[in-house]
XYZ file of C-alpha atoms in Angstrom:
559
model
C -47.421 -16.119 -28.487
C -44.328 -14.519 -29.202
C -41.988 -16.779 -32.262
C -38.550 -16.516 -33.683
C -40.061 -14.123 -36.600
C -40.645 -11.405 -34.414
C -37.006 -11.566 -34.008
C -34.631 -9.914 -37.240
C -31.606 -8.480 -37.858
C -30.968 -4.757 -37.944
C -29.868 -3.286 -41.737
C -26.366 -2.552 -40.384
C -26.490 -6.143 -39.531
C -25.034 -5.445 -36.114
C -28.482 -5.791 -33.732
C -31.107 -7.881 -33.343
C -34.897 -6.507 -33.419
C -38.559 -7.384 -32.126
C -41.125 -6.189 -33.870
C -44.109 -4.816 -31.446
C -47.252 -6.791 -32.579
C -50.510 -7.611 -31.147
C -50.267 -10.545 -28.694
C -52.880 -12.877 -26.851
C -50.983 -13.253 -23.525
C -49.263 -10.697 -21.625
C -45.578 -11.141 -22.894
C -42.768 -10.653 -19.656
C -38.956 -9.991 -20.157
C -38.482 -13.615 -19.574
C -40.275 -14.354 -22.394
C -38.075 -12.031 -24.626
C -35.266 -13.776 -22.921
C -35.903 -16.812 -23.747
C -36.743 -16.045 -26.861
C -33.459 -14.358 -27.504
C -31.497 -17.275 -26.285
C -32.936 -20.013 -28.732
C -32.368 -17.739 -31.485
C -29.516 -17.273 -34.213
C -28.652 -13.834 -31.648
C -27.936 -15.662 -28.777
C -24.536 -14.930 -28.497
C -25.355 -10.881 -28.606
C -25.351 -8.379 -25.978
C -28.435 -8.112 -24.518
C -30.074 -5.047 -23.522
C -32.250 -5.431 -20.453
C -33.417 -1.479 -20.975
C -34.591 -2.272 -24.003
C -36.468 -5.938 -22.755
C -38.273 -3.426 -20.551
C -39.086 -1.274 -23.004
C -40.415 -3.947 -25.336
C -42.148 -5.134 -22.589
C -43.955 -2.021 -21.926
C -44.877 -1.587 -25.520
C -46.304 -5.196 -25.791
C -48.465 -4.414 -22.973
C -49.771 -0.630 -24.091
C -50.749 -2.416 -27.527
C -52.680 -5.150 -25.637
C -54.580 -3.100 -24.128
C -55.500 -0.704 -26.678
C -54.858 -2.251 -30.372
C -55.873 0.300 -31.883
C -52.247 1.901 -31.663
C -51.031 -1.139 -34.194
C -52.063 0.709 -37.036
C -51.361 3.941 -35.604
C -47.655 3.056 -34.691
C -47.204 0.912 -37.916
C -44.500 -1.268 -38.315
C -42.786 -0.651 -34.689
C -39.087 -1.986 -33.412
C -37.209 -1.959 -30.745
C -33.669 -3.064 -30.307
C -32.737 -5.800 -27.889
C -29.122 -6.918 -28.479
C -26.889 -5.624 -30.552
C -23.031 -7.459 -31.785
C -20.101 -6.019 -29.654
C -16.426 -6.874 -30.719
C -13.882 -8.126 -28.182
C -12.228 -5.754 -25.662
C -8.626 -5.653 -24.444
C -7.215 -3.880 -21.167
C -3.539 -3.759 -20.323
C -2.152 -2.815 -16.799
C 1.346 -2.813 -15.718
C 2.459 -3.872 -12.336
C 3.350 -0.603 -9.669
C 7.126 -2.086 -10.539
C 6.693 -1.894 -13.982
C 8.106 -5.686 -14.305
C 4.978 -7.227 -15.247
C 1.956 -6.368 -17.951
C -1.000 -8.535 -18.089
C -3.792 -8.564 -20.503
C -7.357 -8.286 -19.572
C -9.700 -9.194 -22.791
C -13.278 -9.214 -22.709
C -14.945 -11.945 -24.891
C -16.907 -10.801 -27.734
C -20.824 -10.664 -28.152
C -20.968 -11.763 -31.656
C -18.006 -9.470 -32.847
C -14.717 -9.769 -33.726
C -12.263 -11.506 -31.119
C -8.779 -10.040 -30.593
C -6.195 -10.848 -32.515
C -2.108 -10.632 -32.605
C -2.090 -7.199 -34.365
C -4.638 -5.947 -31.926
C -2.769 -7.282 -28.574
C 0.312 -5.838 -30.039
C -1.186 -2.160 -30.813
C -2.893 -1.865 -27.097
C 0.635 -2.990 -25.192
C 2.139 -0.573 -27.563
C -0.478 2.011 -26.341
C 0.166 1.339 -22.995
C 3.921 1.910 -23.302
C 4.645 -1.691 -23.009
C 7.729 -2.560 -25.268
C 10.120 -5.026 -24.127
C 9.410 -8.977 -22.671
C 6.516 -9.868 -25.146
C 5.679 -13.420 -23.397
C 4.763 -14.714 -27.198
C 3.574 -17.763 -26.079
C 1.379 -17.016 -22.979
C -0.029 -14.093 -25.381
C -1.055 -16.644 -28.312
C -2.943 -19.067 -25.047
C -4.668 -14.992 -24.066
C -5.626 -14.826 -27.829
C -7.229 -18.467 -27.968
C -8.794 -18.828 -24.486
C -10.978 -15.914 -25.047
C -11.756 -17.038 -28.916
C -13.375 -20.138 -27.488
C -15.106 -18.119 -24.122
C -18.542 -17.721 -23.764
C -19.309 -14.332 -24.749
C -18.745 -11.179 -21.995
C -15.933 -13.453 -19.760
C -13.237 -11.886 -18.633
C -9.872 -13.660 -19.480
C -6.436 -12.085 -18.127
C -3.327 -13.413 -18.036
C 0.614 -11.946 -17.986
C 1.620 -11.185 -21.680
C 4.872 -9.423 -20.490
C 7.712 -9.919 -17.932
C 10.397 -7.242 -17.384
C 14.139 -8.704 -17.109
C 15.626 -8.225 -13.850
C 18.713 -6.894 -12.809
C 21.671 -8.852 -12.371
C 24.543 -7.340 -9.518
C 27.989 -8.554 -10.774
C 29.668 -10.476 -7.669
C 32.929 -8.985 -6.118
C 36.165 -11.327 -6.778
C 36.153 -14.730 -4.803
C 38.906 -15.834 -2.887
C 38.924 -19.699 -2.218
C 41.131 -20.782 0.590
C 43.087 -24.118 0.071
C 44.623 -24.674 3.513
C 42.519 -25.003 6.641
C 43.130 -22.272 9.538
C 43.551 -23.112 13.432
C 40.316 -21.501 14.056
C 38.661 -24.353 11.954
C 40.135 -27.616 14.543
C 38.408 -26.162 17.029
C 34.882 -25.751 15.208
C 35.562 -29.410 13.538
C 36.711 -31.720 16.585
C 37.554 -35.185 15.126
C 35.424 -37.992 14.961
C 36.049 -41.116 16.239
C 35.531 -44.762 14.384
C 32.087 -45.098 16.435
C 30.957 -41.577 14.424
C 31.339 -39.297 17.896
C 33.413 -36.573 18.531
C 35.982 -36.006 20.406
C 36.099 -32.204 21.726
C 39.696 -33.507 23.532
C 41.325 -34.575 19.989
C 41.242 -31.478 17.751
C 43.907 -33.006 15.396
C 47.713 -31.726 14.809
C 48.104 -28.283 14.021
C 49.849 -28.339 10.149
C 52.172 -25.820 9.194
C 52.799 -24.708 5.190
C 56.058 -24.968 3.708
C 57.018 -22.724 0.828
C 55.449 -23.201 -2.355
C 52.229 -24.541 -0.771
C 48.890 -23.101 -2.582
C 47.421 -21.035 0.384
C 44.346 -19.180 -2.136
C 43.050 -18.831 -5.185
C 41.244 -15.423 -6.144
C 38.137 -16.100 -8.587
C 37.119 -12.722 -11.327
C 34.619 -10.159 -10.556
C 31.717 -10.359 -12.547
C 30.157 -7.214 -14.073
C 26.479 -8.006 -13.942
C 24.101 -7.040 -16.513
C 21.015 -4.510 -16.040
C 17.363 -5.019 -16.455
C 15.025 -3.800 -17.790
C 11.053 -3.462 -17.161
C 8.568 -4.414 -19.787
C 8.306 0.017 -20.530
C 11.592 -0.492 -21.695
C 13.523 1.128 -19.177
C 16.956 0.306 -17.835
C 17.226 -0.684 -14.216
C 19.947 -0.463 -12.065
C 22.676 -2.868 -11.212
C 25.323 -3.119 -9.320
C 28.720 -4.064 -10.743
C 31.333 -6.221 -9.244
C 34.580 -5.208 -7.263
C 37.651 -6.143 -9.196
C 39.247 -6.752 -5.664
C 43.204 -7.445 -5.652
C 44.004 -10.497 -3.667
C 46.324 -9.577 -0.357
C 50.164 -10.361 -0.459
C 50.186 -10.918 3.005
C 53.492 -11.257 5.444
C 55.140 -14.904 4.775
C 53.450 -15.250 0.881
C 54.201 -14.495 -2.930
C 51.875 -14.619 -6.068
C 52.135 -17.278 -8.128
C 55.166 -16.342 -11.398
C 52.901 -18.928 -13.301
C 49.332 -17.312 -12.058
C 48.639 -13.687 -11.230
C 45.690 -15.067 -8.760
C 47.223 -17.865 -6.981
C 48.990 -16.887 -3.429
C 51.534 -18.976 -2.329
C 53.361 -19.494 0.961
C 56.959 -18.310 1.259
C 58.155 -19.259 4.041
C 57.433 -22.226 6.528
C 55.095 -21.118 9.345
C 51.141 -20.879 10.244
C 48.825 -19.819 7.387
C 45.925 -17.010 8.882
C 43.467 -15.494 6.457
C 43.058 -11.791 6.473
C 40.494 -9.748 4.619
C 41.197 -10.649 0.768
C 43.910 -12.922 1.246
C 46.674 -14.830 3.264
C 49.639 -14.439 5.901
C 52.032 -16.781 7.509
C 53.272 -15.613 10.607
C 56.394 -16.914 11.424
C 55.493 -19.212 14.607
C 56.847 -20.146 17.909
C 56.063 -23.639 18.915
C 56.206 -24.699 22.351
C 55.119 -27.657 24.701
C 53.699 -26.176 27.477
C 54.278 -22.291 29.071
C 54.858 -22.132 33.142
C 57.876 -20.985 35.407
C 60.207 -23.501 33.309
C 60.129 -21.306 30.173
C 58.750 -17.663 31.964
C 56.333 -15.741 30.000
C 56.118 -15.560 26.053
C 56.448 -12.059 24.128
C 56.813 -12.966 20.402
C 56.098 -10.492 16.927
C 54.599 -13.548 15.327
C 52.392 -16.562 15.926
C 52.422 -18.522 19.279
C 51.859 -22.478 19.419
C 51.270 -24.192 22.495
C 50.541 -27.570 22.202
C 49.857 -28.206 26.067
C 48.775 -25.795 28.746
C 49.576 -22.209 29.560
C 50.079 -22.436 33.518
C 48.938 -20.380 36.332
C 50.310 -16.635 36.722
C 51.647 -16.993 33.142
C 51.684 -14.278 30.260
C 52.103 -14.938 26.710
C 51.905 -12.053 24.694
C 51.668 -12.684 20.223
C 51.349 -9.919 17.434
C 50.036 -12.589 15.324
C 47.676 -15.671 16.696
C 47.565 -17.630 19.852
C 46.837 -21.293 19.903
C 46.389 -23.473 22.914
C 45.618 -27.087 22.531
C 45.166 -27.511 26.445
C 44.011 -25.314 28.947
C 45.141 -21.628 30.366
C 44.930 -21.435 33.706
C 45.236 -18.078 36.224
C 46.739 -16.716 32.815
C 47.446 -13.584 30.679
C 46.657 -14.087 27.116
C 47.039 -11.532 24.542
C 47.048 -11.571 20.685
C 47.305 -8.876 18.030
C 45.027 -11.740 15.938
C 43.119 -14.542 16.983
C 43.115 -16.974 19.949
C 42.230 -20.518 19.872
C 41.868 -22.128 23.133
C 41.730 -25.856 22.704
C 40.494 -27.347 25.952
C 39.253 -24.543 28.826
C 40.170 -21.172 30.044
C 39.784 -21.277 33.710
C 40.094 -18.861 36.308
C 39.075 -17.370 40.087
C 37.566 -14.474 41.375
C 40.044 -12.380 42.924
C 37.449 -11.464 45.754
C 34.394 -12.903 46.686
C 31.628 -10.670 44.656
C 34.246 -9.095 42.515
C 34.382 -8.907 38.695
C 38.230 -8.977 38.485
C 38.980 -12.488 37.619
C 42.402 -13.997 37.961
C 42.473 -15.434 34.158
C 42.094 -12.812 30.623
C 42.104 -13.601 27.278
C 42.202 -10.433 24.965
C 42.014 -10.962 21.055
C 42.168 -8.054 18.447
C 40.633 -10.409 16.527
C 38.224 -13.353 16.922
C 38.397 -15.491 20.139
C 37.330 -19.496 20.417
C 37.230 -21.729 23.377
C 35.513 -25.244 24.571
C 34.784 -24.258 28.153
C 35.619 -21.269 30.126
C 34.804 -20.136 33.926
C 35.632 -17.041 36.298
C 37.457 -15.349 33.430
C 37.488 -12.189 31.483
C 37.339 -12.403 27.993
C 37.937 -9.612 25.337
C 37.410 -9.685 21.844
C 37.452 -7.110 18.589
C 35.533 -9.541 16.891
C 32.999 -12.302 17.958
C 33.617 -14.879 20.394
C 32.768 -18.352 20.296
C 32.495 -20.925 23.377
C 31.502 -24.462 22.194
C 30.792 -26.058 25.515
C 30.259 -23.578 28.397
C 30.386 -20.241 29.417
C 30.211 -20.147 33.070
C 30.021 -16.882 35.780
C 32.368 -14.849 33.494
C 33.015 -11.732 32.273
C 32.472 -11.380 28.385
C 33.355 -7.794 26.261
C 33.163 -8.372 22.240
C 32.683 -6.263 19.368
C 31.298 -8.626 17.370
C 28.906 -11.639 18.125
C 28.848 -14.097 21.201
C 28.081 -17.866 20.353
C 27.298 -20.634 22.613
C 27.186 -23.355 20.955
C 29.004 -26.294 19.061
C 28.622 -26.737 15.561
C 25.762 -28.931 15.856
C 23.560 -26.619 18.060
C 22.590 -29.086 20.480
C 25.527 -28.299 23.468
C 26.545 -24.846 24.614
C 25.849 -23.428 28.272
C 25.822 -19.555 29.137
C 25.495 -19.095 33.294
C 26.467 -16.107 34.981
C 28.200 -13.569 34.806
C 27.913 -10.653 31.994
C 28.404 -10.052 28.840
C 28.753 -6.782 26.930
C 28.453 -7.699 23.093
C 28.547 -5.393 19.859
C 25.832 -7.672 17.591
C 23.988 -10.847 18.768
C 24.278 -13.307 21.790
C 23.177 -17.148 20.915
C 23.343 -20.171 23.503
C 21.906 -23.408 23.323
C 20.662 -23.006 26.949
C 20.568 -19.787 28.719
C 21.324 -19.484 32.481
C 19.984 -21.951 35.195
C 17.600 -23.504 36.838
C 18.258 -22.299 40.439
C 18.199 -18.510 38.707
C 21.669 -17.439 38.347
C 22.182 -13.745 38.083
C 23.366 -13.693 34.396
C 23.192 -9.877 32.521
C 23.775 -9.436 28.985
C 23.835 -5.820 27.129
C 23.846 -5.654 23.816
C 25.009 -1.921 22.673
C 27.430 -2.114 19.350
C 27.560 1.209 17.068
C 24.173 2.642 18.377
C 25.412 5.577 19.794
C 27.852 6.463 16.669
C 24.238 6.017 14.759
C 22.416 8.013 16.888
C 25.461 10.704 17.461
C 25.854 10.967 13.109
C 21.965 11.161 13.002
C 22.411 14.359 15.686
C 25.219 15.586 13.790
C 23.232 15.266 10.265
C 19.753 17.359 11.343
C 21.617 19.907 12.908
C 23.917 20.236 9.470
C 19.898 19.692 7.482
C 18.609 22.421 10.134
C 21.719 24.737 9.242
C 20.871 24.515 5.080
C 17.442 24.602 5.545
C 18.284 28.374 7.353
C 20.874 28.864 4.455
C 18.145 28.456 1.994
C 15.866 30.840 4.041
C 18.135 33.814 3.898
C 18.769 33.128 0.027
C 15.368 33.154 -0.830
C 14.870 36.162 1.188
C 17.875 37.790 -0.440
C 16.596 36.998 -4.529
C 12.830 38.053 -3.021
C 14.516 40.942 -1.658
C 16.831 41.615 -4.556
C 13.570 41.211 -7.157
C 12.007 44.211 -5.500
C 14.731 46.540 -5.830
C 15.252 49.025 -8.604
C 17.460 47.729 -11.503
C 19.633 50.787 -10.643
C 20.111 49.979 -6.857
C 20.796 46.308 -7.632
C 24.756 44.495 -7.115
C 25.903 43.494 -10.463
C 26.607 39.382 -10.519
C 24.462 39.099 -7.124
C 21.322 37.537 -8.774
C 23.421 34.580 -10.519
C 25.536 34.531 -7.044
C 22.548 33.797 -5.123
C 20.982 31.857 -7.911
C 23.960 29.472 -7.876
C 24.436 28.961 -3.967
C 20.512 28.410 -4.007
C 21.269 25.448 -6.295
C 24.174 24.280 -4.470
C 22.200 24.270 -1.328
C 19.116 22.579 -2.544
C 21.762 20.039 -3.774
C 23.425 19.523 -0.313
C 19.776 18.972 1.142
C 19.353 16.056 -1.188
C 22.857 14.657 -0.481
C 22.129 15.121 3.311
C 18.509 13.527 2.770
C 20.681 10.306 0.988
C 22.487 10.255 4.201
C 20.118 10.170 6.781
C 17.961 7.705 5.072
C 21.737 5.347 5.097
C 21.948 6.410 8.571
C 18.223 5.056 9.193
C 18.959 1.914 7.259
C 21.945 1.446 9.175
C 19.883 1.816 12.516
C 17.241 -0.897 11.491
C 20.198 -3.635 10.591
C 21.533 -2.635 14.063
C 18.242 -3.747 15.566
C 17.905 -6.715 13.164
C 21.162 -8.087 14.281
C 21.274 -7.302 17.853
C 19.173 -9.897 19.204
C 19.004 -12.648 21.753
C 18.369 -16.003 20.375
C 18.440 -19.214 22.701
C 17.877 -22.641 20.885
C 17.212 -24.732 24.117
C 16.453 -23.382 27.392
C 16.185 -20.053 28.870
C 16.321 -19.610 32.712
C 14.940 -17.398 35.378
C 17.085 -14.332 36.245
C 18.805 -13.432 32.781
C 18.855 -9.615 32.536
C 18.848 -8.197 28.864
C 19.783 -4.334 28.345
C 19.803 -3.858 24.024
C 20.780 0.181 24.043
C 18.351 1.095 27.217
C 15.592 -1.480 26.229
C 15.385 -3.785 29.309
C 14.150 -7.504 29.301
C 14.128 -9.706 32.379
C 13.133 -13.563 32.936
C 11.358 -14.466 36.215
C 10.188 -18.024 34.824
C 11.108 -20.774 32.460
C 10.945 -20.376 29.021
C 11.537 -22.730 25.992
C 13.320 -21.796 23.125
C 13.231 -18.531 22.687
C 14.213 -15.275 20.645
C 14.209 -11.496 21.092
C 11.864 -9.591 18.374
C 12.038 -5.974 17.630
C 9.135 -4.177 15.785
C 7.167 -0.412 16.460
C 10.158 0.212 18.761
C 9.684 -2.431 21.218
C 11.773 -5.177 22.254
C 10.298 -8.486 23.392
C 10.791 -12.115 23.810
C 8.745 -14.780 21.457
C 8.978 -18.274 20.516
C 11.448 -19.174 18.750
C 10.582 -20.602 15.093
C 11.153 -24.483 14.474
C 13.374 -23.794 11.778
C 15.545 -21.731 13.955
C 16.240 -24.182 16.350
């Protein structure tokens, strides 16, 4: 029966060895397993080859023992000491490293100097996680021998963009009363009280512009810089009506009494003309500045404002028009001019933004979005920007009827009606300019890619020709409008791949989202793909993906 003395260690003292000797009983591998395990070598590698072959041996000299003296004193290795082993990947990024060791079979583990020299080897040199590496080092120390241990032992620094300048506004805008209706004592609001309309006198703080930052770039754990993008050092607008600050370069001030309105990187005040209400009384308005109207613009009445127009009541049967904004604080309500006609006998055009509570039978036009908080109802809706539906807490805002032609996305609360209003919405923004510069762009690539054709046939031409027969300065000539060509191809390359990337946020923002309810009979045209509702649906959302538009749930978190 085989014993722990048939069992010794090699000379080089890195293997343990059975000696082949006579034996009663047939001995198996199990038996040479076992016997390995409650030895001193337990911890080796163990060869299962060689098991085999001791295996086989114990059995040939079993059956004939006369080979004992013929093979003499006979060995054969079975497990031998194998120090630990380290891996190191790095991430397809480059931002991460990790550190695969191997625990050791009776060898040395890995230590400090080792980790170090194979991320070195690997080309890993920066964001040495010290601490997580010394855990790596002492995990597999104490792991049974041949487990695999890996864990990060590196982390690449990331990239931080610098932020443009700030600019903090101080002084609410007209726009904002009719977004924030004020509450009454029992906590509701009051869509009728949007709160008096403050004007700035000089001196008041209108905005405050904050520092760019510059950013800072990365770096991944191979040591190599990444990109960042640094702040604009934007200059804050000295609009009409304001001054900077003699005290503070960044703090805008007003100069004049009148109606503070944010532009892009700073502040106006338009000089303003208040009235009480606008009908025959007065006659139409036609002011270079800011019109305020605290009651109601009557029927057949135009008022006409380079700046903003602000209504606190209603416009009836009117002409609005407004080189900025218009705020319209109760309703915009109007006629058809025929039965079945689109001409409507009230229009509200805005180069800029345009809000209202309710509106009906009117035609609204907008540069920018255009926001109804209560209802939209069988009117006529043209906006570059965004339509919204809805108040500010989501839960009220009706869209029936009518159409609407907007340049980005269309949201309502609840979505046509339950006895299946005719309401068509088209969603078309800068698709065509998209699709007209991506024209424009392979016809200019297809036009290089020629160019390039007729240079290469003109060196392959000029290469063939006898040095005597060839145009002095021609091969650099060609050589250098080859480069310059090959360089507009990559340019052009840049720019398609912008023009693609401006084609997907097209499709990402033009979408129909409707938190509520969504109502037979709502025809959706985004650029030529057509969606149309012949049932209810719950809340609901338009999805784009492998070209295809379609509706789907919408998400809770959306609602």
């Amino acid at each position: 029966m085989l014993d722990l003395s048939c069992l010794r260690l090699s000379q080089d003292k890195l293997a343990a060895l059975i000696e082949i000797t006579p034996q009663e009983q047939y001995v198996s591998s199990t038996d040479i397993t076992a016997l390995i395990l409650r030895s001193e070598f337990s911890h080796y590698l163990i060869d299962d080859t060689a098991i085999e072959e001791a295996v086989a041996k114990f059995a040939e000299l079993r059956e004939n023992p006369e080979l004992h003296a013929q093979w003499g004193d006979t060995f054969v290795k079975l497990a031998s000491i194998r120090n630990a082993e380290i891996e190191i990947d790095i991430s397809d990024d480059k931002m991460v490293a990790r550190a695969t060791i191997t625990a050791a079979f009776g060898g040395s583990p890995i230590t400090q100097s080792d980790l170090v020299t194979a991320m070195q080897d690997a080309g890993v040199c920066f964001g040495l996680q010290k601490q997580r590496a010394l855990n790596l080092l002492n995990l597999a120390k104490q792991a049974e021998p041949g487990t695999k241990i890996k864990k990060v032992v590196a982390l690449g620094r990331k990239s931080e963009d610098g932020q443009d300048s700030r600019f903090e506004r101080f002084v609410a805008t007209p726009t904002e009363r009719l977004l924030k209706p004020k509450e009454t004592d029992d906590g509701r609001v009051d869509m009728r009280d949007l709160g008096s309309l403050d004007t700035v006198e000089p001196n008041t703080e209108l905005m405050r512009r904050h520092p760019h930052t510059l950013g800072r770039a990365g770096k991944n754990v191979c040591g190599e810089e990444l990109p960042y993008k640094q702040g604009r050092d934007i200059d804050i607008v000295v609009g009409e009506g304001t001054k900077l600050s003699a005290k503070d370069a960044n703090l805008l001030l007003a100069d004049r009494t009148g109606l503070p309105l944010e532009i892009e990187h700073g502040m106006k005040v338009d000089d303003v003309l208040s009235l009480k209400n606008v009908d025959v009384s007065n006659g139409h308005v036609d002011f270079a500045g800011s019109v305020l109207i605290s009651g109601n613009v009557g029927e057949g009445m135009k008022v006409n404002a380079s700046g903003d127009v602000h209504i606190n009541g209603f416009a009836e049967s009117a002409d609005i028009s407004a080189g900025g904004d218009v705020v319209i604080g109760k309703g915009v309500i109007g006629h058809r001019l025929a039965e079945g006609a689109s001409n409507y006998s009230c229009t509200v055009t805005a180069a800029g933004a345009l809000h209202a509570t309710f509106v009906q039978y009117s035609h609204l036009k907008a540069g920018k979005d255009v926001t109804v908080t209560s209802q939209l109802l069988h009117s006529k809706v043209e906006c570059d920007g965004k339509l919204l539906v809805s108040d500010a807490s989501g839960l009220r805002g009706t869209l029936v009827g009518g159409s609407v032609n907007a340049g980005s996305s269309i949201t309502a609360v609840v979505l046509g009606a339950t006895a299946g209003t005719a309401t068509d919405l088209r969603i078309a923004g800068e698709f065509e300019e998209i699709q007209e510069e991506r024209r424009s762009l392979n016809n200019i690539k297809k036009n290089l890619h020629n160019k390039l054709g007729k240079v290469l046939d003109a060196q392959m031409k000029l290469s063939s020709a006898k040095p005597e027969e060839r145009e002095e300065g021609l091969a650099e000539k060609l050589a250098a409008t080859l480069h310059h060509t090959r360089q507009e191809l990559v340019q052009l390359d840049f720019a398609l791949d912008a023009n693609q990337q401006h084609e997907d946020n097209f499709f990402t923002n033009a979408k129909l989202t409707v938190r509520k309810e969504l109502h037979p009979n709502v025809r959706l045209d985004i650029v030529g793909q057509k969606l149309f509702t012949n049932r209810e649906y719950g809340p609901t959302e338009t999805q784009y993906e492998d070209g295809k538009i379609t509706f789907t749930p919408l998400g809770a978190g959306k609602k």
